[in-house]
Structure formats: C-alpha cells, structure tokens
Amino acid sequence: MTSFIGPLFGRRARLRWIHLILGGALAVPYVLVGSVVVGPVAGDSDVFGSLRLQLASFAVGLPLAAVTSLFPLTRPLESGVVRSLCGVEPDRLAHGPARTRGEKGRTAAWFTLHLGLGGVVAGMSLAVPPFAAALIVLPFVPALRDDGMGLPGVLRHTWSLALAPVAGAAMLVALAGCAAACGALLARWAPALLGPSVEDRVAAAEARAAALAVRNRLARELHDSVGHALSAVTLQASAARRVLDSDPEFVREALAAIEDTTRRTVGELDAVLGVLRDGDAPGTAPAPTLAGDLDGLLRRTRAGGLRVTATVTADPGALPPRVSREAYRIVQEGLSNALRHAGADVTVALRVDVRDDDLRISVENPLGEAGTPRPGGGHGLRGIADRARLLGGAAEAGAEGGTWRLRVRLPLKAPT
C-alpha cells in the first residue's frame, strides 16, 4: 500500500504538485491576454463561460509565455525552483542565464511546458476536488440532489448514488496520478532543457581543475614547510638535550635555530592559510626563495646536528623568481628527507649549479638505519616530482650503493 500511496501523495509528489500549481499561476496573465484576443475573434464577450474559448485563450497565451522566457533571469529562477521542488540534483541544472541561441530555445521550451502542464493541473486541482467531494457525500446529503444544485439527473438513480462515493474517490486518485505523472515528466525533462550546455560543462570542469590545482599546491607548500620545520626542530631539540651539560654554547645555538625555524614556519603557514580564507589576502609573508633564504635554511639544518656541505655555483639572484621558489622547496624537502631518514651526525652533500640552461640540484646522503624513502613512496618525493614537472623539468631519486641520491633538473626558460 505504501508503494502505491508514496508516488501519489508522498513529500516529493506534493512538492512537484506545488511546482505545477506555480506554473498554473504564472500562466494566468497569459491566459487573460489570450482571452482579449480570442473574445473579439469569436464574437463572444463571455470567454470564461465557455470551456472551448478558455482552451483557445490558453493556446494563444502559451506562445506569449515562450517569448517572455527570453529574459535572462528566467533560466536561473526556474532552475532554482526545480532544484527545490522537483528533486533534481543541482549539478544537472544550469545556474546562470541563457546566452546562446540553443540555450534560449531550450529555456523557452521548458517555460512553455511548465506553464502548459501547470495550467492544466492547476485547473483540474480547482475543479475536480469540489465535484469529487460532492459525489462522496451525495448519498448522505439529500439536499445535494435538489434540482437547484445543477448535478446531472443520472445521479438521482439509486445505483448511481451507490457508486457516487467510489467515483468521487477515483476522481481524486486520478487527479493525484495526473499531477504525479506531470511532475515526474517535468523532473525528467528539466536536466535536458535547463541543464548546462557544453560550454557550461567545460567552464565548470576548468574551474574544478583550477581549484584542485590550487589545493594540491597548498598541500605541497604545507607538507614541505611544516614537515621540514618539524623534522628540523625535533633534531635540534634532540641534539641540544644530548649536550645540555657539556656544550651550553651549542644548546644556545640550537634553541635560537628552533626559535627562528618556528617563527618562519608560522609566517609561511599564515600565508598558505590566507589563501584558504574566503575574502582574505594570500598572506603577508613572502614565499621563500633560493636567492634569499638558502643560507638560513642551511644554518637551521646544521643546527640540528646534520652536516651539510653545500656547493652552489649557480647565481641564485639571477634565477627566474618561480624557479627560485620551487628550487628552494626542492632543496628544503631533500634536506628534510635526510633529517628524517638518514639520522643525525651524517654528511649531506648539496650541489646547485647551472648546466645547459637548466638548474641542476643534487642532494646525496648515506643511507640511515631506517633506510630512505623509495622513489614515489612518499608525499615529499611526489611533491618534488610535481614541482619539477610543472616547470618542464624532471626529478629522480633512489639508492645507489650505500648512498641516497636526489637529482632534479629545472629549465631556466619557461616551457613552451
């Protein structure tokens, strides 16, 4: 029984019925305009006293509705109502006004269909329930059978009186079925007539791709800056604890490096989070670069007990800004890997030079007891590969003998 009642009288059916009633209400002004045309042509001033003339006025008014649907707000307003009342998923409907001729034609077809079906269902909703209610109570209210009530004479027979309540209930069910069928038809056709065009889908896909690219870039920035800071601070604190009594000078340097590392990381974190806040500026802290921040990065890394030999033959100040930013993050992640996996008191060889119009970055360190990440096995290495690929370069990492090597090539000229 529920499977029968739900589609006819359930919440979705009721909302779709309301949607049709709204369409009928919108159709009223067009029917009135149509009656102004039909009345003089038919030679009858009482247009609404004839069902034939009412239908003619309705037929004349629908083309007028199609013309007025060309206003820009029609499609977004109709889409909003359909999302709320017809149960159609939002991503299957367009949000903006119709721009092309095809979009305007589909919008006009939808508006005409909505008002046409809505007008029919609204008229039935006004006329059928009172008549059906009269049939249901007819056997029990003799006054309804008087000649003055205008009911057909056949309803005065005994057999018709017995069947009148059944006929009245059947009319109400038929009305609900008609409204449910029209509502389902509109819900089915809404994505085709109000849905996004190919241009809208392409624009939405480009917007999603851009948002995903920004999210991935922010994830890389957070991983590289915060991850490196945590690794460096952990080793710096551990090294300071081991020599707390024997080497106070080293402890002071380690604590100063921890303070500097955390302050810089908070600034970078503020800058990244600023991008995520709607309406906020991208942050006040500038992105670190190889030209301005490499020396500080090496100093803070060495304060954790990691020995770094840096050979920088390239001129960091002559690098393009984007290459300088990405190169800093790559060097930072390479040193972070050494901090996390090679352990303290090892020597890391960093080399930065320019060959064949490419910036070459090499980071080498002995394999620690815990080993070193496999190529592609960690987020950091994937982030390095992504950064290199976005600049048209390449990255490779792996163990050779007892040494872990990371090599990155970044073109100095923008890729075509």
Tab-separated table of C-alpha atoms in Angstrom:
chain	number	residue	atom	x	y	z
A	1	MET	CA	0.000	0.000	0.000
A	2	THR	CA	2.888	2.352	0.805
A	3	SER	CA	4.397	1.765	-2.634
A	4	PHE	CA	1.092	2.968	-4.143
A	5	ILE	CA	0.429	5.942	-1.862
A	6	GLY	CA	4.034	7.283	-1.792
A	7	PRO	CA	4.327	8.172	-5.506
A	8	LEU	CA	0.894	9.856	-5.430
A	9	PHE	CA	0.803	11.605	-2.060
A	10	GLY	CA	4.386	11.468	-0.719
A	11	ARG	CA	6.508	14.518	0.037
A	12	ARG	CA	8.184	14.578	-3.385
A	13	ALA	CA	4.833	14.246	-5.156
A	14	ARG	CA	3.385	17.089	-3.080
A	15	LEU	CA	6.335	19.366	-3.843
A	16	ARG	CA	6.066	18.623	-7.541
A	17	TRP	CA	2.337	19.347	-7.350
A	18	ILE	CA	3.153	22.733	-5.830
A	19	HIS	CA	5.595	23.298	-8.699
A	20	LEU	CA	2.800	22.645	-11.184
A	21	ILE	CA	0.411	24.955	-9.313
A	22	LEU	CA	3.048	27.696	-9.543
A	23	GLY	CA	3.205	27.095	-13.275
A	24	GLY	CA	-0.560	27.461	-13.464
A	25	ALA	CA	-0.404	30.707	-11.506
A	26	LEU	CA	2.243	32.040	-13.904
A	27	ALA	CA	0.034	31.065	-16.834
A	28	VAL	CA	-2.931	33.178	-15.645
A	29	PRO	CA	-1.687	36.550	-17.048
A	30	TYR	CA	-1.004	34.953	-20.433
A	31	VAL	CA	-4.475	33.382	-20.475
A	32	LEU	CA	-6.007	36.768	-19.723
A	33	VAL	CA	-4.083	38.315	-22.632
A	34	GLY	CA	-5.202	35.421	-24.815
A	35	SER	CA	-8.825	35.997	-23.846
A	36	VAL	CA	-8.549	39.593	-25.042
A	37	VAL	CA	-7.614	38.234	-28.477
A	38	VAL	CA	-9.980	35.257	-28.563
A	39	GLY	CA	-13.113	37.127	-27.378
A	40	PRO	CA	-13.407	39.593	-30.305
A	41	VAL	CA	-12.405	36.925	-32.843
A	42	ALA	CA	-15.075	34.501	-31.560
A	43	GLY	CA	-17.643	37.279	-31.214
A	44	ASP	CA	-18.322	36.290	-27.599
A	45	SER	CA	-17.549	38.606	-24.699
A	46	ASP	CA	-18.029	35.853	-22.098
A	47	VAL	CA	-14.813	33.934	-22.853
A	48	PHE	CA	-14.636	32.243	-19.457
A	49	GLY	CA	-18.194	30.952	-19.755
A	50	SER	CA	-17.089	28.535	-22.489
A	51	LEU	CA	-14.546	25.751	-21.998
A	52	ARG	CA	-13.734	25.869	-25.711
A	53	LEU	CA	-12.884	29.568	-25.566
A	54	GLN	CA	-10.879	29.095	-22.347
A	55	LEU	CA	-8.744	26.463	-24.049
A	56	ALA	CA	-8.328	28.766	-27.047
A	57	SER	CA	-7.172	31.592	-24.780
A	58	PHE	CA	-4.747	29.174	-23.128
A	59	ALA	CA	-3.383	28.137	-26.537
A	60	VAL	CA	-2.885	31.785	-27.543
A	61	GLY	CA	-1.181	32.664	-24.261
A	62	LEU	CA	1.482	29.927	-24.335
A	63	PRO	CA	3.424	31.380	-27.311
A	64	LEU	CA	3.493	34.698	-25.451
A	65	ALA	CA	4.990	32.856	-22.474
A	66	ALA	CA	7.689	31.408	-24.728
A	67	VAL	CA	8.635	34.909	-25.881
A	68	THR	CA	8.841	36.372	-22.376
A	69	SER	CA	11.015	33.437	-21.247
A	70	LEU	CA	13.904	35.005	-23.189
A	71	PHE	CA	14.563	37.387	-20.294
A	72	PRO	CA	17.966	36.496	-18.692
A	73	LEU	CA	16.573	35.753	-15.229
A	74	THR	CA	14.138	33.093	-16.441
A	75	ARG	CA	16.592	30.184	-16.524
A	76	PRO	CA	18.275	30.772	-13.121
A	77	LEU	CA	14.889	31.335	-11.445
A	78	GLU	CA	13.346	28.239	-13.000
A	79	SER	CA	16.455	26.189	-12.154
A	80	GLY	CA	16.260	27.294	-8.529
A	81	VAL	CA	12.584	26.303	-8.277
A	82	VAL	CA	13.258	22.939	-9.920
A	83	ARG	CA	16.113	22.205	-7.511
A	84	SER	CA	13.877	22.986	-4.536
A	85	LEU	CA	10.614	21.359	-5.600
A	86	CYS	CA	11.321	18.699	-8.224
A	87	GLY	CA	14.163	16.828	-6.534
A	88	VAL	CA	16.665	17.326	-9.387
A	89	GLU	CA	20.361	17.292	-8.443
A	90	PRO	CA	21.877	20.826	-8.534
A	91	ASP	CA	24.809	19.835	-10.742
A	92	ARG	CA	22.395	18.750	-13.500
A	93	LEU	CA	20.960	22.251	-13.835
A	94	ALA	CA	22.492	25.476	-15.116
A	95	HIS	CA	22.975	28.358	-12.704
A	96	GLY	CA	23.416	31.346	-14.995
A	97	PRO	CA	21.222	32.971	-17.649
A	98	ALA	CA	20.872	31.524	-21.128
A	99	ARG	CA	23.438	33.010	-23.503
A	100	THR	CA	23.425	31.081	-26.770
A	101	ARG	CA	20.516	30.620	-29.142
A	102	GLY	CA	20.254	26.934	-28.259
A	103	GLU	CA	20.127	27.663	-24.523
A	104	LYS	CA	17.434	30.287	-25.042
A	105	GLY	CA	15.414	27.876	-27.180
A	106	ARG	CA	15.583	25.142	-24.522
A	107	THR	CA	14.629	27.655	-21.828
A	108	ALA	CA	11.606	28.771	-23.872
A	109	ALA	CA	10.568	25.147	-24.395
A	110	TRP	CA	10.846	24.452	-20.669
A	111	PHE	CA	8.907	27.570	-19.655
A	112	THR	CA	6.135	26.739	-22.104
A	113	LEU	CA	5.997	23.132	-20.895
A	114	HIS	CA	5.950	24.210	-17.250
A	115	LEU	CA	3.138	26.714	-17.764
A	116	GLY	CA	1.194	24.387	-20.066
A	117	LEU	CA	1.189	21.373	-17.757
A	118	GLY	CA	0.891	23.638	-14.724
A	119	GLY	CA	-2.182	25.343	-16.181
A	120	VAL	CA	-3.882	22.010	-16.866
A	121	VAL	CA	-3.087	20.545	-13.426
A	122	ALA	CA	-3.979	23.801	-11.645
A	123	GLY	CA	-7.346	23.929	-13.423
A	124	MET	CA	-8.041	20.313	-12.538
A	125	SER	CA	-6.982	20.979	-8.924
A	126	LEU	CA	-9.564	23.768	-8.722
A	127	ALA	CA	-12.417	21.925	-10.429
A	128	VAL	CA	-12.080	18.245	-9.500
A	129	PRO	CA	-11.878	18.242	-5.655
A	130	PRO	CA	-15.200	20.108	-5.074
A	131	PHE	CA	-17.049	17.868	-7.532
A	132	ALA	CA	-15.420	14.711	-6.131
A	133	ALA	CA	-16.297	15.771	-2.581
A	134	ALA	CA	-19.921	16.322	-3.641
A	135	LEU	CA	-20.048	12.813	-5.125
A	136	ILE	CA	-18.605	11.261	-1.971
A	137	VAL	CA	-21.227	12.835	0.320
A	138	LEU	CA	-24.103	12.706	-2.210
A	139	PRO	CA	-25.795	9.574	-0.756
A	140	PHE	CA	-25.726	11.082	2.725
A	141	VAL	CA	-26.867	14.659	1.939
A	142	PRO	CA	-30.278	14.658	0.179
A	143	ALA	CA	-30.135	18.414	-0.313
A	144	LEU	CA	-27.398	17.930	-2.910
A	145	ARG	CA	-29.864	16.046	-5.127
A	146	ASP	CA	-32.197	19.042	-5.492
A	147	ASP	CA	-32.656	20.445	-8.968
A	148	GLY	CA	-31.126	23.735	-7.917
A	149	MET	CA	-27.682	22.189	-7.290
A	150	GLY	CA	-27.107	21.609	-11.016
A	151	LEU	CA	-25.983	17.981	-10.740
A	152	PRO	CA	-26.753	15.643	-13.666
A	153	GLY	CA	-30.092	13.837	-13.435
A	154	VAL	CA	-28.412	10.450	-13.657
A	155	LEU	CA	-27.072	10.955	-10.140
A	156	ARG	CA	-30.593	10.709	-8.753
A	157	HIS	CA	-30.869	6.994	-9.558
A	158	THR	CA	-30.323	4.519	-6.750
A	159	TRP	CA	-27.468	2.677	-8.468
A	160	SER	CA	-25.655	5.930	-9.217
A	161	LEU	CA	-26.000	7.061	-5.630
A	162	ALA	CA	-24.330	3.819	-4.504
A	163	LEU	CA	-21.435	4.324	-6.919
A	164	ALA	CA	-21.045	8.073	-6.387
A	165	PRO	CA	-18.594	7.842	-3.434
A	166	VAL	CA	-16.437	5.364	-5.345
A	167	ALA	CA	-16.453	7.617	-8.392
A	168	GLY	CA	-15.552	10.650	-6.259
A	169	ALA	CA	-12.626	8.842	-4.613
A	170	ALA	CA	-11.480	7.572	-8.022
A	171	MET	CA	-11.517	11.125	-9.372
A	172	LEU	CA	-9.283	12.314	-6.517
A	173	VAL	CA	-6.863	9.432	-7.101
A	174	ALA	CA	-6.891	10.168	-10.832
A	175	LEU	CA	-6.115	13.826	-10.128
A	176	ALA	CA	-3.209	12.831	-7.879
A	177	GLY	CA	-1.974	10.393	-10.521
A	178	CYS	CA	-2.160	13.036	-13.241
A	179	ALA	CA	-0.276	15.554	-11.080
A	180	ALA	CA	2.371	12.952	-10.168
A	181	ALA	CA	2.831	11.977	-13.826
A	182	CYS	CA	3.154	15.604	-14.953
A	183	GLY	CA	5.571	16.325	-12.092
A	184	ALA	CA	7.708	13.312	-12.979
A	185	LEU	CA	7.703	14.400	-16.631
A	186	LEU	CA	8.935	17.872	-15.728
A	187	ALA	CA	11.621	16.441	-13.420
A	188	ARG	CA	12.786	14.153	-16.210
A	189	TRP	CA	12.948	16.906	-18.821
A	190	ALA	CA	14.437	19.586	-16.574
A	191	PRO	CA	18.102	18.479	-16.976
A	192	ALA	CA	17.712	18.366	-20.770
A	193	LEU	CA	16.044	21.783	-21.068
A	194	LEU	CA	17.559	23.646	-18.104
A	195	GLY	CA	20.821	21.734	-17.848
A	196	PRO	CA	24.253	23.219	-18.510
A	197	SER	CA	25.430	23.462	-22.089
A	198	VAL	CA	28.711	22.064	-23.355
A	199	GLU	CA	30.313	25.468	-22.738
A	200	ASP	CA	28.985	25.483	-19.153
A	201	ARG	CA	30.338	21.978	-18.530
A	202	VAL	CA	33.753	22.925	-19.926
A	203	ALA	CA	33.836	26.057	-17.745
A	204	ALA	CA	32.817	24.039	-14.675
A	205	ALA	CA	35.480	21.410	-15.412
A	206	GLU	CA	38.117	24.118	-15.803
A	207	ALA	CA	37.022	25.704	-12.516
A	208	ARG	CA	37.226	22.335	-10.727
A	209	ALA	CA	40.649	21.669	-12.255
A	210	ALA	CA	41.874	25.097	-11.168
A	211	ALA	CA	40.536	24.573	-7.636
A	212	LEU	CA	42.182	21.137	-7.484
A	213	ALA	CA	45.473	22.582	-8.689
A	214	VAL	CA	45.352	25.280	-6.002
A	215	ARG	CA	44.512	22.691	-3.341
A	216	ASN	CA	47.377	20.436	-4.434
A	217	ARG	CA	49.774	23.381	-4.474
A	218	LEU	CA	48.736	24.394	-0.964
A	219	ALA	CA	49.103	20.792	0.203
A	220	ARG	CA	52.646	20.703	-1.183
A	221	GLU	CA	53.509	24.005	0.476
A	222	LEU	CA	52.186	22.834	3.837
A	223	HIS	CA	53.936	19.491	3.577
A	224	ASP	CA	57.280	20.988	2.618
A	225	SER	CA	57.350	23.926	5.036
A	226	VAL	CA	55.715	22.370	8.100
A	227	GLY	CA	57.237	18.935	7.547
A	228	HIS	CA	60.728	20.341	7.250
A	229	ALA	CA	60.225	22.549	10.295
A	230	LEU	CA	59.051	19.640	12.463
A	231	SER	CA	61.946	17.449	11.367
A	232	ALA	CA	64.486	20.222	11.961
A	233	VAL	CA	63.064	21.243	15.335
A	234	THR	CA	62.952	17.618	16.502
A	235	LEU	CA	66.608	17.027	15.661
A	236	GLN	CA	67.683	20.393	17.045
A	237	ALA	CA	65.941	19.725	20.356
A	238	SER	CA	67.358	16.193	20.483
A	239	ALA	CA	70.900	17.415	19.794
A	240	ALA	CA	70.573	20.152	22.413
A	241	ARG	CA	69.325	17.673	25.013
A	242	ARG	CA	72.323	15.373	24.458
A	243	VAL	CA	74.879	18.148	25.111
A	244	LEU	CA	72.855	20.182	27.596
A	245	ASP	CA	75.529	19.952	30.310
A	246	SER	CA	78.690	19.705	28.234
A	247	ASP	CA	78.189	22.323	25.488
A	248	PRO	CA	75.955	25.237	26.565
A	249	GLU	CA	77.018	27.282	23.527
A	250	PHE	CA	75.674	24.647	21.136
A	251	VAL	CA	72.457	24.488	23.159
A	252	ARG	CA	72.001	28.259	22.788
A	253	GLU	CA	72.558	27.983	19.032
A	254	ALA	CA	70.083	25.092	18.788
A	255	LEU	CA	67.437	26.997	20.743
A	256	ALA	CA	67.969	30.079	18.571
A	257	ALA	CA	67.598	27.895	15.464
A	258	ILE	CA	64.374	26.368	16.882
A	259	GLU	CA	63.003	29.847	17.525
A	260	ASP	CA	63.934	31.032	14.044
A	261	THR	CA	62.532	27.891	12.394
A	262	THR	CA	59.186	28.070	14.183
A	263	ARG	CA	58.819	31.820	13.553
A	264	ARG	CA	59.433	31.417	9.834
A	265	THR	CA	57.143	28.405	9.616
A	266	VAL	CA	54.317	30.250	11.357
A	267	GLY	CA	54.710	33.052	8.814
A	268	GLU	CA	54.614	30.586	5.908
A	269	LEU	CA	51.636	28.813	7.451
A	270	ASP	CA	49.815	32.151	7.755
A	271	ALA	CA	50.477	32.866	4.098
A	272	VAL	CA	49.108	29.490	2.984
A	273	LEU	CA	46.052	29.634	5.233
A	274	GLY	CA	45.305	33.138	3.998
A	275	VAL	CA	44.665	31.662	0.554
A	276	LEU	CA	42.109	29.283	2.058
A	277	ARG	CA	40.126	32.015	3.806
A	278	ASP	CA	37.412	33.496	1.608
A	279	GLY	CA	37.993	37.166	1.061
A	280	ASP	CA	41.427	37.172	2.726
A	281	ALA	CA	44.645	38.212	1.071
A	282	PRO	CA	47.136	35.454	0.256
A	283	GLY	CA	49.124	36.380	3.347
A	284	THR	CA	51.829	38.870	4.190
A	285	ALA	CA	54.818	36.531	4.397
A	286	PRO	CA	56.573	36.267	1.019
A	287	ALA	CA	57.336	32.808	-0.334
A	288	PRO	CA	60.934	31.753	0.428
A	289	THR	CA	63.366	31.636	-2.485
A	290	LEU	CA	66.745	30.116	-3.166
A	291	ALA	CA	68.241	33.581	-3.540
A	292	GLY	CA	67.140	34.997	-0.196
A	293	ASP	CA	66.614	32.012	2.090
A	294	LEU	CA	69.114	29.266	1.220
A	295	ASP	CA	71.708	30.411	3.764
A	296	GLY	CA	69.147	30.445	6.575
A	297	LEU	CA	67.878	27.003	5.585
A	298	LEU	CA	71.400	25.571	5.712
A	299	ARG	CA	72.092	27.250	9.051
A	300	ARG	CA	68.948	25.876	10.663
A	301	THR	CA	69.554	22.408	9.254
A	302	ARG	CA	73.121	22.326	10.543
A	303	ALA	CA	71.925	23.415	13.988
A	304	GLY	CA	70.180	20.048	14.256
A	305	GLY	CA	73.433	18.149	14.008
A	306	LEU	CA	73.250	17.387	10.287
A	307	ARG	CA	76.462	18.234	8.479
A	308	VAL	CA	75.720	19.818	5.120
A	309	THR	CA	78.345	20.564	2.511
A	310	ALA	CA	76.848	22.981	0.017
A	311	THR	CA	78.388	23.667	-3.376
A	312	VAL	CA	76.450	26.450	-5.073
A	313	THR	CA	77.995	27.548	-8.357
A	314	ALA	CA	74.753	28.982	-9.738
A	315	ASP	CA	73.919	32.604	-9.026
A	316	PRO	CA	70.630	32.396	-7.047
A	317	GLY	CA	69.933	36.070	-7.673
A	318	ALA	CA	69.932	35.508	-11.447
A	319	LEU	CA	67.294	32.754	-11.344
A	320	PRO	CA	63.725	33.430	-12.518
A	321	PRO	CA	61.504	34.052	-9.460
A	322	ARG	CA	59.345	30.954	-9.967
A	323	VAL	CA	62.386	28.710	-10.470
A	324	SER	CA	63.977	30.207	-7.370
A	325	ARG	CA	60.846	29.495	-5.269
A	326	GLU	CA	60.421	25.927	-6.462
A	327	ALA	CA	64.155	25.225	-6.149
A	328	TYR	CA	64.084	26.361	-2.508
A	329	ARG	CA	61.225	23.965	-1.738
A	330	ILE	CA	63.017	21.123	-3.509
A	331	VAL	CA	66.227	21.713	-1.544
A	332	GLN	CA	64.175	22.003	1.652
A	333	GLU	CA	62.423	18.682	1.010
A	334	GLY	CA	65.714	16.989	0.101
A	335	LEU	CA	67.257	18.102	3.406
A	336	SER	CA	64.054	17.107	5.256
A	337	ASN	CA	64.338	13.578	3.867
A	338	ALA	CA	67.914	13.413	5.090
A	339	LEU	CA	66.879	14.705	8.538
A	340	ARG	CA	64.043	12.189	8.853
A	341	HIS	CA	65.655	9.091	7.423
A	342	ALA	CA	69.443	9.380	7.485
A	343	GLY	CA	69.666	10.463	11.122
A	344	ALA	CA	71.909	12.995	12.810
A	345	ASP	CA	75.695	13.198	12.543
A	346	VAL	CA	75.729	12.298	8.842
A	347	THR	CA	77.052	14.400	5.990
A	348	VAL	CA	74.708	15.583	3.276
A	349	ALA	CA	76.179	16.847	0.020
A	350	LEU	CA	74.133	19.576	-1.668
A	351	ARG	CA	75.075	20.853	-5.093
A	352	VAL	CA	73.313	23.594	-7.050
A	353	ASP	CA	74.671	24.566	-10.459
A	354	VAL	CA	73.599	25.554	-13.946
A	355	ARG	CA	74.260	23.356	-16.961
A	356	ASP	CA	72.786	23.584	-20.473
A	357	ASP	CA	70.280	26.284	-19.479
A	358	ASP	CA	69.000	24.053	-16.663
A	359	LEU	CA	69.268	24.482	-12.921
A	360	ARG	CA	70.630	21.224	-11.510
A	361	ILE	CA	70.005	20.281	-7.880
A	362	SER	CA	71.649	17.257	-6.299
A	363	VAL	CA	71.237	16.026	-2.709
A	364	GLU	CA	73.238	12.982	-1.544
A	365	ASN	CA	73.432	11.358	1.858
A	366	PRO	CA	74.373	7.955	3.315
A	367	LEU	CA	71.509	5.543	3.868
A	368	GLY	CA	70.449	5.573	7.510
A	369	GLU	CA	69.487	2.589	9.613
A	370	ALA	CA	65.813	3.120	8.782
A	371	GLY	CA	66.590	3.422	5.116
A	372	THR	CA	65.430	6.218	2.832
A	373	PRO	CA	62.092	6.610	1.024
A	374	ARG	CA	61.674	4.711	-2.179
A	375	PRO	CA	61.075	6.743	-5.352
A	376	GLY	CA	57.396	7.707	-5.361
A	377	GLY	CA	56.955	6.174	-1.929
A	378	GLY	CA	56.403	9.412	-0.006
A	379	HIS	CA	54.432	12.629	-0.393
A	380	GLY	CA	57.651	14.658	-0.381
A	381	LEU	CA	59.180	12.877	-3.347
A	382	ARG	CA	55.916	13.097	-5.269
A	383	GLY	CA	55.796	16.820	-4.436
A	384	ILE	CA	59.335	17.275	-5.773
A	385	ALA	CA	58.393	15.450	-8.977
A	386	ASP	CA	55.277	17.621	-9.338
A	387	ARG	CA	57.230	20.834	-8.863
A	388	ALA	CA	59.821	19.792	-11.434
A	389	ARG	CA	57.179	18.670	-13.924
A	390	LEU	CA	55.216	21.934	-13.644
A	391	LEU	CA	58.362	23.809	-14.685
A	392	GLY	CA	59.053	21.407	-17.539
A	393	GLY	CA	61.852	19.609	-15.703
A	394	ALA	CA	62.347	16.174	-14.177
A	395	ALA	CA	63.321	14.576	-10.884
A	396	GLU	CA	64.730	11.193	-9.984
A	397	ALA	CA	65.614	9.668	-6.629
A	398	GLY	CA	66.964	6.332	-5.477
A	399	ALA	CA	69.651	4.409	-3.664
A	400	GLU	CA	72.966	3.722	-5.343
A	401	GLY	CA	75.196	1.523	-3.250
A	402	GLY	CA	75.042	2.928	0.245
A	403	THR	CA	74.081	6.440	-0.851
A	404	TRP	CA	70.698	8.021	-1.424
A	405	ARG	CA	70.706	10.438	-4.349
A	406	LEU	CA	68.133	13.010	-5.380
A	407	ARG	CA	68.663	14.745	-8.706
A	408	VAL	CA	66.407	17.462	-10.110
A	409	ARG	CA	66.568	19.396	-13.371
A	410	LEU	CA	64.666	22.688	-13.724
A	411	PRO	CA	64.700	24.593	-17.043
A	412	LEU	CA	65.564	28.264	-16.619
A	413	LYS	CA	63.385	29.187	-19.585
A	414	ALA	CA	59.624	28.743	-19.412
A	415	PRO	CA	58.487	25.603	-21.288
A	416	THR	CA	56.503	26.187	-24.458
